[in-house]
Short mmCIF file of C-alpha atoms in Angstrom, two decimals:
data_model
loop_
_atom_site.label_atom_id
_atom_site.label_comp_id
_atom_site.label_asym_id
_atom_site.label_seq_id
_atom_site.Cartn_x
_atom_site.Cartn_y
_atom_site.Cartn_z
CA UNK A 97 -78.08 217.34 182.54
CA UNK A 98 -80.34 215.50 181.83
CA UNK A 99 -82.06 217.61 185.04
CA UNK A 100 -81.37 220.84 183.13
CA UNK A 101 -83.05 220.00 179.71
CA UNK A 102 -86.22 218.98 181.71
CA UNK A 103 -85.93 222.38 183.94
CA UNK A 104 -85.31 224.12 180.41
CA UNK A 105 -88.33 222.13 179.03
CA UNK A 106 -90.86 223.34 181.55
CA UNK A 107 -92.67 226.26 181.69
CA UNK A 108 -93.55 226.82 185.36
CA UNK A 109 -89.55 226.76 185.41
CA UNK A 110 -89.15 229.67 183.49
CA UNK A 111 -92.23 231.27 185.14
CA UNK A 112 -89.96 230.36 188.47
CA UNK A 113 -87.03 232.03 187.51
CA UNK A 114 -88.54 235.28 186.22
CA UNK A 115 -90.36 235.80 189.64
CA UNK A 116 -87.04 234.67 191.69
CA UNK A 117 -85.19 237.38 189.49
CA UNK A 118 -87.32 240.08 190.49
CA UNK A 119 -87.51 238.98 193.45
CA UNK A 120 -83.40 238.86 193.93
CA UNK A 121 -83.60 242.23 191.90
CA UNK A 122 -86.13 244.38 194.26
CA UNK A 123 -84.24 242.82 197.41
CA UNK A 124 -81.14 243.90 195.49
CA UNK A 125 -82.03 247.85 195.44
CA UNK A 126 -81.27 247.84 199.18
CA UNK A 127 -77.57 246.30 198.60
CA UNK A 128 -77.55 248.68 195.12
CA UNK A 129 -78.26 252.61 196.68
CA UNK A 130 -75.51 251.28 199.59
CA UNK A 131 -73.13 251.30 197.21
CA UNK A 132 -73.73 253.66 195.27
CA UNK A 133 -73.50 255.65 198.45
CA UNK A 134 -70.28 254.44 199.40
CA UNK A 135 -68.22 254.23 196.18
CA UNK A 136 -68.54 258.07 196.12
CA UNK A 137 -66.72 258.74 199.37
CA UNK A 138 -63.87 256.88 197.53
CA UNK A 139 -61.06 258.13 195.24
CA UNK A 140 -62.99 258.47 192.13
CA UNK A 141 -60.14 257.05 189.64
CA UNK A 142 -61.59 253.54 192.58
CA UNK A 143 -64.86 253.65 191.97
CA UNK A 144 -65.92 251.57 189.82
CA UNK A 145 -63.71 249.16 190.38
CA UNK A 146 -65.38 248.94 194.12
CA UNK A 147 -69.03 248.64 193.11
CA UNK A 148 -67.44 245.35 190.49
CA UNK A 149 -65.42 243.82 193.29
CA UNK A 150 -68.53 245.20 195.41
CA UNK A 151 -70.95 243.46 193.57
CA UNK A 152 -68.62 240.26 192.83
CA UNK A 153 -68.53 240.08 196.41
CA UNK A 154 -72.29 239.71 196.74
CA UNK A 155 -72.49 237.33 194.50
CA UNK A 156 -69.64 234.66 195.42
CA UNK A 157 -71.52 235.52 198.88
CA UNK A 158 -75.18 234.72 197.64
CA UNK A 159 -74.21 231.01 195.89
CA UNK A 160 -71.60 230.22 199.15
CA UNK A 161 -75.12 230.36 200.88
CA UNK A 162 -76.84 228.87 198.25
CA UNK A 163 -74.62 225.83 198.21
CA UNK A 164 -75.63 225.54 202.33
CA UNK A 165 -79.19 226.36 201.59
CA UNK A 166 -79.64 223.94 204.76
CA UNK A 167 -77.94 226.14 206.98
CA UNK A 168 -78.75 229.19 206.41
CA UNK A 169 -82.46 228.31 206.43
CA UNK A 170 -81.21 226.79 210.06
CA UNK A 171 -79.85 230.68 210.75
CA UNK A 172 -83.93 231.17 211.73
CA UNK A 173 -83.24 229.29 214.66
CA UNK A 174 -83.51 231.01 218.47
CA UNK A 175 -80.00 230.42 219.86
CA UNK A 176 -80.39 233.14 222.78
CA UNK A 177 -83.61 234.48 224.85
CA UNK A 178 -83.22 238.26 226.56
CA UNK A 179 -86.08 239.35 227.99
CA UNK A 180 -88.72 236.95 226.72
CA UNK A 181 -87.70 237.49 223.48
CA UNK A 182 -86.24 233.59 221.79
CA UNK A 183 -82.19 235.61 219.29
CA UNK A 184 -81.52 233.60 216.26
CA UNK A 185 -78.23 234.12 214.43
CA UNK A 186 -80.22 235.72 211.11
CA UNK A 187 -82.14 238.32 213.77
CA UNK A 188 -78.02 239.19 215.53
CA UNK A 189 -76.75 239.70 211.31
CA UNK A 190 -80.07 242.33 211.10
CA UNK A 191 -79.59 243.45 214.37
CA UNK A 192 -75.89 244.58 213.34
CA UNK A 193 -76.14 245.98 210.09
CA UNK A 194 -80.01 247.55 210.71
CA UNK A 195 -77.29 249.90 213.47
CA UNK A 196 -74.55 249.61 210.53
CA UNK A 197 -76.95 251.24 208.45
CA UNK A 198 -78.52 254.02 211.11
CA UNK A 199 -74.74 255.10 212.05
CA UNK A 200 -73.64 254.98 208.17
CA UNK A 201 -76.64 257.36 207.55
CA UNK A 202 -77.19 259.59 209.99
CA UNK A 203 -73.39 260.31 209.71
CA UNK A 204 -73.32 261.55 206.12
CA UNK A 205 -76.08 263.22 206.88
CA UNK A 206 -75.21 264.92 209.78
CA UNK A 207 -71.69 265.95 207.34
CA UNK A 208 -74.02 266.98 204.45
CA UNK A 209 -76.26 269.48 207.49
CA UNK A 210 -73.44 270.69 209.14
CA UNK A 211 -70.68 270.44 206.88
CA UNK A 212 -66.89 270.15 208.40
CA UNK A 213 -64.86 273.60 208.78
CA UNK A 214 -62.09 272.84 210.97
CA UNK A 215 -59.63 271.27 209.99
CA UNK A 216 -59.02 268.12 211.65
CA UNK A 217 -63.11 267.96 210.70
CA UNK A 218 -62.03 268.12 207.73
CA UNK A 219 -59.56 264.76 207.45
CA UNK A 220 -62.63 262.78 208.05
CA UNK A 221 -64.57 264.03 205.07
CA UNK A 222 -60.88 262.35 203.01
CA UNK A 223 -61.60 260.30 200.11
CA UNK A 224 -62.09 256.60 201.11
CA UNK A 225 -59.99 253.84 201.31
CA UNK A 226 -60.52 251.06 199.00
CA UNK A 227 -60.39 248.65 201.17
CA UNK A 228 -62.31 250.46 203.72
CA UNK A 229 -65.28 250.92 201.26
CA UNK A 230 -64.55 246.67 200.68
CA UNK A 231 -65.28 245.75 204.56
CA UNK A 232 -67.93 247.77 204.49
CA UNK A 233 -69.70 246.73 201.73
CA UNK A 234 -69.63 242.82 202.98
CA UNK A 235 -70.64 243.45 205.83
CA UNK A 236 -73.83 244.82 204.97
CA UNK A 237 -73.28 242.55 202.10
CA UNK A 238 -73.76 238.99 204.03
CA UNK A 239 -76.97 240.82 205.93
CA UNK A 240 -78.80 241.60 203.24
CA UNK A 241 -77.93 237.58 200.93
CA UNK A 242 -78.68 235.85 204.11
CA UNK A 243 -82.23 237.47 204.27
CA UNK A 244 -81.98 237.73 200.18
CA UNK A 245 -81.78 232.94 199.94
CA UNK A 246 -83.70 232.51 202.89
CA UNK A 247 -86.50 233.99 200.89
CA UNK A 248 -85.30 232.30 197.18
CA UNK A 249 -85.85 228.98 198.56
CA UNK A 250 -89.23 229.55 199.88
CA UNK A 251 -89.89 230.14 196.33
CA UNK A 252 -87.74 227.41 194.77
CA UNK A 253 -85.91 223.75 195.27
CA UNK A 254 -84.40 224.03 192.08
CA UNK A 255 -80.43 224.88 192.88
CA UNK A 256 -79.85 226.02 189.08
CA UNK A 257 -82.65 228.16 189.09
CA UNK A 258 -81.93 230.02 192.02
CA UNK A 259 -78.06 230.17 190.45
CA UNK A 260 -79.62 231.22 186.87
CA UNK A 261 -81.82 233.94 188.82
CA UNK A 262 -78.78 235.74 190.90
CA UNK A 263 -76.57 236.10 188.30
CA UNK A 264 -78.90 237.42 185.96
CA UNK A 265 -80.22 240.23 189.29
CA UNK A 266 -76.30 240.43 189.69
CA UNK A 267 -74.99 241.16 186.72
CA UNK A 268 -78.00 243.87 186.48
CA UNK A 269 -76.76 245.68 189.32
CA UNK A 270 -73.26 246.00 188.17
CA UNK A 271 -74.97 247.65 184.93
CA UNK A 272 -76.75 250.60 186.65
CA UNK A 273 -74.32 250.57 189.71
CA UNK A 274 -72.40 253.33 187.56
CA UNK A 275 -75.35 255.29 186.36
CA UNK A 276 -76.62 255.27 189.66
CA UNK A 277 -73.47 255.96 192.01
CA UNK A 278 -73.85 259.01 188.91
CA UNK A 279 -76.65 260.07 188.93
CA UNK A 280 -76.50 260.81 193.17
CA UNK A 281 -73.20 262.39 193.22
CA UNK A 282 -74.72 265.54 190.94
CA UNK A 283 -77.44 265.90 192.61
CA UNK A 284 -77.31 266.51 196.37
CA UNK A 285 -80.93 266.83 197.16
CA UNK A 286 -81.51 262.93 195.36
CA UNK A 287 -78.12 261.88 197.76
CA UNK A 288 -80.40 263.29 200.67
CA UNK A 289 -83.07 261.08 199.84
CA UNK A 290 -80.95 257.85 199.51
CA UNK A 291 -79.76 258.87 202.02
CA UNK A 292 -82.83 258.85 204.04
CA UNK A 293 -83.93 255.43 202.19
CA UNK A 294 -80.76 254.06 203.95
CA UNK A 295 -82.16 254.90 207.43
CA UNK A 296 -85.55 254.39 206.16
CA UNK A 297 -83.71 250.32 205.26
CA UNK A 298 -81.60 250.76 208.63
CA UNK A 299 -84.74 251.16 211.02
CA UNK A 300 -86.05 248.38 209.15
CA UNK A 301 -83.89 245.95 210.00
CA UNK A 302 -83.89 246.65 213.25
CA UNK A 303 -87.60 246.48 213.46
CA UNK A 304 -87.90 242.75 212.10
CA UNK A 305 -84.16 241.40 214.07
CA UNK A 306 -87.18 242.38 217.01
CA UNK A 307 -89.35 239.73 215.65
CA UNK A 308 -91.27 243.32 214.65
CA UNK A 309 -91.25 242.20 210.75
CA UNK A 310 -92.34 245.23 208.54
CA UNK A 311 -93.53 243.55 204.61
CA UNK A 312 -91.34 245.31 202.13
CA UNK A 313 -93.70 246.97 199.97
CA UNK A 314 -94.24 249.34 201.73
CA UNK A 315 -89.89 250.11 202.05
CA UNK A 316 -90.08 250.15 198.10
CA UNK A 317 -93.73 252.21 198.30
CA UNK A 318 -92.77 254.90 199.76
CA UNK A 319 -89.33 254.40 198.26
CA UNK A 320 -90.76 254.61 194.75
CA UNK A 321 -93.43 257.10 196.17
CA UNK A 322 -90.27 259.88 197.49
CA UNK A 323 -88.75 258.85 194.09
CA UNK A 324 -91.18 260.07 192.10
CA UNK A 325 -91.91 263.77 194.67
CA UNK A 326 -88.53 263.73 193.99
CA UNK A 327 -88.72 263.89 189.70
CA UNK A 328 -91.37 266.30 190.51
CA UNK A 329 -89.63 268.91 192.30
CA UNK A 330 -86.15 268.62 189.65
CA UNK A 331 -88.86 268.78 186.95
CA UNK A 332 -89.79 272.20 188.64
CA UNK A 333 -86.08 273.49 189.08
CA UNK A 334 -85.40 272.59 185.32
CA UNK A 335 -88.67 274.09 184.11
CA UNK A 336 -87.58 277.70 187.03
CA UNK A 337 -84.04 277.95 185.66
CA UNK A 338 -84.62 277.41 181.80
CA UNK A 339 -84.76 281.11 180.22
CA UNK A 340 -88.09 282.62 178.83
#
């Protein structure tokens, strides 16, 4: 208790909390976009439940990894060498998550570009079950949780600060997930843009898994610029449709 009071009275602790919270929110954008897209495939009456459960699971994973932060950091240690390149558990998780995102985004883009006509193919676009959706969310949650916690441990060694930042960031994501999913669902061009983001993020994870690190800032700058262009296009289309 005394330690918590000392942290509350320390301006440096508040600065660390603010920086860590901002980092968690920014790094959580990848996960948020994926959950928003995936929840739109689930039955309409269960979408909110899927988003809440998915992000609650993300919170549980992050808290569990925080509690064993020293073990998570050791996931960077090499466990195997293939063709002269040493792979760690973290690398393998990033590769698996990246391949999954690339497969998922490519499949969704294919169905949007070439809609299914056959009855057999149409069945593959049936609403996703809540269980199947949560399993896919868990896979991505684990990938992003490990990398986020490794980054958080590098920013501060105060466990209470990390816990508060993670809980607050997940709370913001839960509040934003519904409006984001609804916005993506209403705008087909935004949906395609979000799928392209997932494809880019997946390729980034694969590159990172092979040791080619790409700064997240470049990725988020590209996402922001693309979103800005799409917003301008939406305004232009609205102006054209407006009766004179």
